[in-house]
């Protein structure tokens, strides 16, 4: 299991170091198989939950990369498998939040998202992401209520020849998405790479207590596969 995990981690690092446009489905699937092998070889291995989390993350990345909702659905199943087998692990907690975010932002299924956020708060009422989950629930409730009100409104009368209907403006494009975070640790350096779809403005600063470097990316949104995640650097 340890060998499989180390091999899968190297493969994933190699894959993510490639330009996104050159990554093929078969490349992702090969890494996924190797991470699945970790749990298969030894479910008690202490990094098995991390391996299953990586499976879900990779499927979610495929959903975004190839614009295919089936991969998002498969990612949800992978996270649910993780939650079922390691319910007390921090990865299970993060997976619950990520599932809710995928339903909300990637699959546009507010009812399922509401159930997932409610389950997250039921299981982890004091988690760091609990306030954000409550905020998401309020947003979802409002969107569902707005949709009901819009459906209840009578349809406008058809336009006449003297007053043709106006065409609506195209919706504004969405915010650039932060799609990935990669890190390399060398003998005397550490490199962190943040992938963003499109150009963004950012500010970097060093903050004390505790000493840390903060990268503030302006007018961007976080990919659902990254929400609630942490990325330890050895």
C-alpha positions as YAML, in Angstrom:
chain: A
units: angstrom
residues:
- id: 1
  name: UNK
  ca: [0.00, 0.00, 0.00]
- id: 2
  name: UNK
  ca: [2.83, 2.37, 0.83]
- id: 3
  name: UNK
  ca: [4.55, 1.71, -2.48]
- id: 4
  name: UNK
  ca: [1.29, 2.22, -4.36]
- id: 5
  name: UNK
  ca: [0.66, 5.51, -2.55]
- id: 6
  name: UNK
  ca: [4.16, 6.82, -3.24]
- id: 7
  name: UNK
  ca: [3.89, 5.76, -6.89]
- id: 8
  name: UNK
  ca: [0.44, 7.35, -7.25]
- id: 9
  name: UNK
  ca: [1.67, 10.58, -5.67]
- id: 10
  name: UNK
  ca: [4.60, 10.79, -8.09]
- id: 11
  name: UNK
  ca: [2.27, 10.10, -11.01]
- id: 12
  name: UNK
  ca: [-0.13, 12.79, -9.89]
- id: 13
  name: UNK
  ca: [2.68, 15.32, -9.51]
- id: 14
  name: UNK
  ca: [3.89, 14.51, -13.02]
- id: 15
  name: UNK
  ca: [0.37, 14.82, -14.42]
- id: 16
  name: UNK
  ca: [-0.34, 18.16, -12.75]
- id: 17
  name: UNK
  ca: [3.00, 19.57, -13.90]
- id: 18
  name: UNK
  ca: [1.87, 19.18, -17.52]
- id: 19
  name: UNK
  ca: [-0.06, 21.97, -19.29]
- id: 20
  name: UNK
  ca: [-3.74, 21.38, -18.63]
- id: 21
  name: UNK
  ca: [-4.61, 21.23, -22.33]
- id: 22
  name: UNK
  ca: [-2.26, 18.30, -22.90]
- id: 23
  name: UNK
  ca: [-3.64, 16.09, -20.11]
- id: 24
  name: UNK
  ca: [-5.63, 13.17, -21.50]
- id: 25
  name: UNK
  ca: [-8.44, 11.17, -19.90]
- id: 26
  name: UNK
  ca: [-6.27, 8.07, -19.92]
- id: 27
  name: UNK
  ca: [-3.61, 9.95, -17.92]
- id: 28
  name: UNK
  ca: [-6.09, 10.79, -15.19]
- id: 29
  name: UNK
  ca: [-7.52, 7.27, -15.19]
- id: 30
  name: UNK
  ca: [-4.06, 5.73, -14.76]
- id: 31
  name: UNK
  ca: [-3.38, 7.85, -11.67]
- id: 32
  name: UNK
  ca: [-6.84, 7.08, -10.29]
- id: 33
  name: UNK
  ca: [-6.24, 3.33, -10.62]
- id: 34
  name: UNK
  ca: [-3.01, 3.64, -8.67]
- id: 35
  name: UNK
  ca: [-4.67, 5.58, -5.84]
- id: 36
  name: UNK
  ca: [-7.49, 3.02, -5.71]
- id: 37
  name: UNK
  ca: [-4.87, 0.29, -5.37]
- id: 38
  name: UNK
  ca: [-3.72, 1.78, -2.07]
- id: 39
  name: UNK
  ca: [-7.07, 1.07, -0.39]
- id: 40
  name: UNK
  ca: [-7.32, -2.30, -2.15]
- id: 41
  name: UNK
  ca: [-3.93, -3.49, -0.88]
- id: 42
  name: UNK
  ca: [-4.41, -2.38, 2.73]
- id: 43
  name: UNK
  ca: [-7.53, -0.51, 3.95]
- id: 44
  name: UNK
  ca: [-5.84, -0.05, 7.35]
- id: 45
  name: UNK
  ca: [-2.89, 1.86, 5.87]
- id: 46
  name: UNK
  ca: [-2.92, 5.30, 7.48]
- id: 47
  name: UNK
  ca: [-2.81, 7.07, 4.10]
- id: 48
  name: UNK
  ca: [-5.65, 5.05, 2.57]
- id: 49
  name: UNK
  ca: [-8.19, 7.85, 3.29]
- id: 50
  name: UNK
  ca: [-5.87, 10.33, 1.57]
- id: 51
  name: UNK
  ca: [-5.72, 8.02, -1.44]
- id: 52
  name: UNK
  ca: [-9.52, 7.82, -1.65]
- id: 53
  name: UNK
  ca: [-9.75, 11.60, -1.30]
- id: 54
  name: UNK
  ca: [-7.34, 11.91, -4.23]
- id: 55
  name: UNK
  ca: [-9.62, 9.66, -6.32]
- id: 56
  name: UNK
  ca: [-12.55, 12.00, -5.72]
- id: 57
  name: UNK
  ca: [-10.42, 15.08, -6.40]
- id: 58
  name: UNK
  ca: [-9.16, 13.67, -9.69]
- id: 59
  name: UNK
  ca: [-12.65, 12.80, -10.91]
- id: 60
  name: UNK
  ca: [-13.83, 16.31, -10.00]
- id: 61
  name: UNK
  ca: [-10.85, 17.73, -11.89]
- id: 62
  name: UNK
  ca: [-11.84, 15.61, -14.91]
- id: 63
  name: UNK
  ca: [-15.37, 16.99, -14.72]
- id: 64
  name: UNK
  ca: [-14.01, 20.51, -14.95]
- id: 65
  name: UNK
  ca: [-11.27, 19.72, -17.46]
- id: 66
  name: UNK
  ca: [-13.49, 17.79, -19.89]
- id: 67
  name: UNK
  ca: [-16.77, 19.58, -19.06]
- id: 68
  name: UNK
  ca: [-18.58, 16.31, -18.35]
- id: 69
  name: UNK
  ca: [-21.07, 16.05, -15.50]
- id: 70
  name: UNK
  ca: [-20.63, 12.27, -15.33]
- id: 71
  name: UNK
  ca: [-17.18, 12.78, -13.84]
- id: 72
  name: UNK
  ca: [-18.64, 15.05, -11.15]
- id: 73
  name: UNK
  ca: [-21.17, 12.33, -10.34]
- id: 74
  name: UNK
  ca: [-18.40, 9.74, -10.13]
- id: 75
  name: UNK
  ca: [-16.42, 12.10, -7.88]
- id: 76
  name: UNK
  ca: [-19.39, 12.28, -5.51]
- id: 77
  name: UNK
  ca: [-19.54, 8.48, -5.39]
- id: 78
  name: UNK
  ca: [-15.82, 8.35, -4.60]
- id: 79
  name: UNK
  ca: [-16.22, 10.85, -1.76]
- id: 80
  name: UNK
  ca: [-19.21, 8.90, -0.43]
- id: 81
  name: UNK
  ca: [-17.12, 5.71, -0.46]
- id: 82
  name: UNK
  ca: [-14.48, 7.55, 1.57]
- id: 83
  name: UNK
  ca: [-17.10, 8.77, 4.07]
- id: 84
  name: UNK
  ca: [-18.56, 5.28, 4.45]
- id: 85
  name: UNK
  ca: [-15.22, 3.57, 5.14]
- id: 86
  name: UNK
  ca: [-13.46, 6.29, 7.16]
- id: 87
  name: UNK
  ca: [-16.29, 8.31, 8.75]
- id: 88
  name: UNK
  ca: [-14.11, 9.77, 11.53]
- id: 89
  name: UNK
  ca: [-11.25, 10.96, 9.34]
- id: 90
  name: UNK
  ca: [-10.68, 14.64, 8.53]
- id: 91
  name: UNK
  ca: [-10.85, 13.67, 4.85]
- id: 92
  name: UNK
  ca: [-14.44, 12.46, 5.34]
- id: 93
  name: UNK
  ca: [-15.36, 15.84, 6.83]
- id: 94
  name: UNK
  ca: [-13.80, 17.68, 3.88]
- id: 95
  name: UNK
  ca: [-15.46, 15.27, 1.45]
- id: 96
  name: UNK
  ca: [-18.93, 16.07, 2.83]
- id: 97
  name: UNK
  ca: [-18.39, 19.76, 2.18]
- id: 98
  name: UNK
  ca: [-16.93, 19.14, -1.28]
- id: 99
  name: UNK
  ca: [-19.91, 16.97, -2.27]
- id: 100
  name: UNK
  ca: [-22.27, 19.78, -1.31]
- id: 101
  name: UNK
  ca: [-20.22, 22.28, -3.32]
- id: 102
  name: UNK
  ca: [-20.22, 20.03, -6.40]
- id: 103
  name: UNK
  ca: [-23.99, 19.73, -6.24]
- id: 104
  name: UNK
  ca: [-24.29, 23.50, -5.82]
- id: 105
  name: UNK
  ca: [-21.77, 24.98, -8.22]
- id: 106
  name: UNK
  ca: [-20.96, 22.24, -10.76]
- id: 107
  name: UNK
  ca: [-24.15, 20.22, -11.16]
- id: 108
  name: UNK
  ca: [-26.61, 23.05, -10.34]
- id: 109
  name: UNK
  ca: [-28.73, 20.76, -8.13]
- id: 110
  name: UNK
  ca: [-29.81, 22.99, -5.24]
- id: 111
  name: UNK
  ca: [-32.04, 20.41, -3.55]
- id: 112
  name: UNK
  ca: [-29.23, 17.85, -3.35]
- id: 113
  name: UNK
  ca: [-26.80, 20.58, -2.30]
- id: 114
  name: UNK
  ca: [-29.11, 21.63, 0.53]
- id: 115
  name: UNK
  ca: [-29.32, 18.05, 1.81]
- id: 116
  name: UNK
  ca: [-25.53, 17.68, 1.63]
- id: 117
  name: UNK
  ca: [-24.87, 20.94, 3.49]
- id: 118
  name: UNK
  ca: [-27.43, 20.00, 6.14]
- id: 119
  name: UNK
  ca: [-25.71, 16.63, 6.60]
- id: 120
  name: UNK
  ca: [-22.33, 18.36, 6.86]
- id: 121
  name: UNK
  ca: [-23.61, 20.66, 9.62]
- id: 122
  name: UNK
  ca: [-25.27, 17.74, 11.39]
- id: 123
  name: UNK
  ca: [-22.01, 15.79, 11.43]
- id: 124
  name: UNK
  ca: [-19.64, 18.73, 11.94]
- id: 125
  name: UNK
  ca: [-21.49, 21.65, 13.57]
- id: 126
  name: UNK
  ca: [-18.28, 23.20, 14.90]
- id: 127
  name: UNK
  ca: [-16.05, 22.68, 11.90]
- id: 128
  name: UNK
  ca: [-14.11, 25.60, 10.46]
- id: 129
  name: UNK
  ca: [-16.29, 25.44, 7.34]
- id: 130
  name: UNK
  ca: [-19.57, 25.37, 9.31]
- id: 131
  name: UNK
  ca: [-20.19, 29.16, 8.96]
- id: 132
  name: UNK
  ca: [-19.63, 28.93, 5.22]
- id: 133
  name: UNK
  ca: [-22.00, 25.95, 5.01]
- id: 134
  name: UNK
  ca: [-24.71, 27.94, 6.80]
- id: 135
  name: UNK
  ca: [-24.18, 30.84, 4.40]
- id: 136
  name: UNK
  ca: [-24.47, 28.48, 1.43]
- id: 137
  name: UNK
  ca: [-27.71, 27.08, 2.85]
- id: 138
  name: UNK
  ca: [-29.19, 30.58, 3.05]
- id: 139
  name: UNK
  ca: [-28.17, 31.26, -0.55]
- id: 140
  name: UNK
  ca: [-29.69, 27.98, -1.70]
- id: 141
  name: UNK
  ca: [-32.95, 28.58, 0.15]
- id: 142
  name: UNK
  ca: [-33.22, 32.02, -1.46]
- id: 143
  name: UNK
  ca: [-32.52, 30.66, -4.94]
- id: 144
  name: UNK
  ca: [-35.13, 27.90, -4.52]
- id: 145
  name: UNK
  ca: [-37.68, 30.43, -3.26]
- id: 146
  name: UNK
  ca: [-36.90, 32.82, -6.12]
- id: 147
  name: UNK
  ca: [-37.35, 29.98, -8.61]
- id: 148
  name: UNK
  ca: [-40.77, 29.14, -7.12]
- id: 149
  name: UNK
  ca: [-41.88, 32.78, -7.33]
- id: 150
  name: UNK
  ca: [-40.69, 33.08, -10.92]
- id: 151
  name: UNK
  ca: [-42.58, 29.92, -11.87]
- id: 152
  name: UNK
  ca: [-45.75, 31.25, -10.25]
- id: 153
  name: UNK
  ca: [-45.73, 34.53, -12.19]
- id: 154
  name: UNK
  ca: [-48.06, 34.65, -15.23]
- id: 155
  name: UNK
  ca: [-46.33, 34.64, -18.59]
- id: 156
  name: UNK
  ca: [-46.09, 38.07, -20.26]
- id: 157
  name: UNK
  ca: [-48.37, 38.70, -23.25]
- id: 158
  name: UNK
  ca: [-46.85, 37.98, -26.65]
- id: 159
  name: UNK
  ca: [-45.27, 40.99, -28.34]
- id: 160
  name: UNK
  ca: [-47.25, 42.81, -31.02]
- id: 161
  name: UNK
  ca: [-45.99, 43.85, -34.40]
- id: 162
  name: UNK
  ca: [-45.79, 47.47, -33.20]
- id: 163
  name: UNK
  ca: [-43.88, 46.57, -30.04]
- id: 164
  name: UNK
  ca: [-41.42, 43.78, -30.80]
- id: 165
  name: UNK
  ca: [-39.88, 41.98, -27.86]
- id: 166
  name: UNK
  ca: [-36.47, 43.21, -26.82]
- id: 167
  name: UNK
  ca: [-33.60, 40.75, -26.83]
- id: 168
  name: UNK
  ca: [-31.91, 40.21, -23.47]
- id: 169
  name: UNK
  ca: [-28.25, 40.95, -23.04]
- id: 170
  name: UNK
  ca: [-25.83, 38.05, -22.79]
- id: 171
  name: UNK
  ca: [-25.04, 37.09, -19.19]
- id: 172
  name: UNK
  ca: [-21.82, 38.41, -17.76]
- id: 173
  name: UNK
  ca: [-18.97, 35.87, -17.78]
- id: 174
  name: UNK
  ca: [-18.20, 34.14, -14.49]
- id: 175
  name: UNK
  ca: [-15.21, 34.82, -12.32]
- id: 176
  name: UNK
  ca: [-11.93, 33.07, -13.15]
- id: 177
  name: UNK
  ca: [-11.67, 29.79, -11.24]
- id: 178
  name: UNK
  ca: [-8.74, 28.65, -9.13]
- id: 179
  name: UNK
  ca: [-8.45, 25.12, -10.45]
- id: 180
  name: UNK
  ca: [-5.44, 23.59, -8.76]
- id: 181
  name: UNK
  ca: [-2.66, 23.93, -6.22]
- id: 182
  name: UNK
  ca: [0.60, 22.08, -6.74]
- id: 183
  name: UNK
  ca: [3.74, 21.96, -4.60]
- id: 184
  name: UNK
  ca: [7.27, 20.68, -4.93]
- id: 185
  name: UNK
  ca: [9.73, 20.34, -2.07]
- id: 186
  name: UNK
  ca: [13.38, 20.35, -3.07]
- id: 187
  name: UNK
  ca: [16.57, 19.99, -1.01]
- id: 188
  name: UNK
  ca: [16.74, 23.75, -0.37]
- id: 189
  name: UNK
  ca: [13.53, 25.22, -1.79]
- id: 190
  name: UNK
  ca: [9.75, 24.86, -1.84]
- id: 191
  name: UNK
  ca: [7.67, 25.76, -4.89]
- id: 192
  name: UNK
  ca: [3.91, 26.39, -4.77]
- id: 193
  name: UNK
  ca: [1.96, 26.76, -8.03]
- id: 194
  name: UNK
  ca: [-1.62, 28.08, -8.10]
- id: 195
  name: UNK
  ca: [-3.52, 27.44, -11.34]
- id: 196
  name: UNK
  ca: [-6.16, 30.00, -12.33]
- id: 197
  name: UNK
  ca: [-8.39, 30.08, -15.42]
- id: 198
  name: UNK
  ca: [-7.67, 33.50, -16.87]
- id: 199
  name: UNK
  ca: [-5.80, 36.61, -15.80]
- id: 200
  name: UNK
  ca: [-6.28, 37.88, -12.25]
- id: 201
  name: UNK
  ca: [-4.80, 40.51, -9.98]
- id: 202
  name: UNK
  ca: [-3.15, 39.33, -6.78]
- id: 203
  name: UNK
  ca: [-1.24, 40.63, -3.80]
- id: 204
  name: UNK
  ca: [1.42, 38.82, -1.80]
- id: 205
  name: UNK
  ca: [2.35, 39.69, 1.77]
- id: 206
  name: UNK
  ca: [4.08, 38.19, 4.78]
- id: 207
  name: UNK
  ca: [2.03, 38.05, 7.99]
- id: 208
  name: UNK
  ca: [3.30, 37.29, 11.53]
- id: 209
  name: UNK
  ca: [1.76, 35.27, 14.39]
- id: 210
  name: UNK
  ca: [2.10, 32.70, 12.92]
- id: 211
  name: UNK
  ca: [4.66, 33.65, 10.32]
- id: 212
  name: UNK
  ca: [3.18, 32.92, 6.89]
- id: 213
  name: UNK
  ca: [2.97, 34.12, 3.29]
- id: 214
  name: UNK
  ca: [-0.51, 35.13, 2.08]
- id: 215
  name: UNK
  ca: [-1.51, 35.26, -1.60]
- id: 216
  name: UNK
  ca: [-4.72, 37.27, -2.07]
- id: 217
  name: UNK
  ca: [-6.25, 36.51, -5.47]
- id: 218
  name: UNK
  ca: [-8.84, 39.14, -6.37]
- id: 219
  name: UNK
  ca: [-12.15, 38.57, -8.17]
- id: 220
  name: UNK
  ca: [-11.78, 34.79, -8.48]
- id: 221
  name: UNK
  ca: [-13.65, 31.74, -7.23]
- id: 222
  name: UNK
  ca: [-12.40, 28.46, -5.84]
- id: 223
  name: UNK
  ca: [-13.02, 25.18, -7.65]
- id: 224
  name: UNK
  ca: [-15.37, 22.92, -5.72]
- id: 225
  name: UNK
  ca: [-12.66, 20.25, -5.58]
- id: 226
  name: UNK
  ca: [-10.47, 22.64, -3.56]
- id: 227
  name: UNK
  ca: [-13.03, 24.02, -1.12]
- id: 228
  name: UNK
  ca: [-12.16, 23.12, 2.47]
- id: 229
  name: UNK
  ca: [-8.91, 21.46, 1.43]
- id: 230
  name: UNK
  ca: [-5.50, 21.87, 3.02]
- id: 231
  name: UNK
  ca: [-2.21, 21.07, 1.30]
- id: 232
  name: UNK
  ca: [0.54, 20.07, 3.75]
- id: 233
  name: UNK
  ca: [4.08, 20.76, 2.61]
- id: 234
  name: UNK
  ca: [6.56, 18.28, 4.05]
...
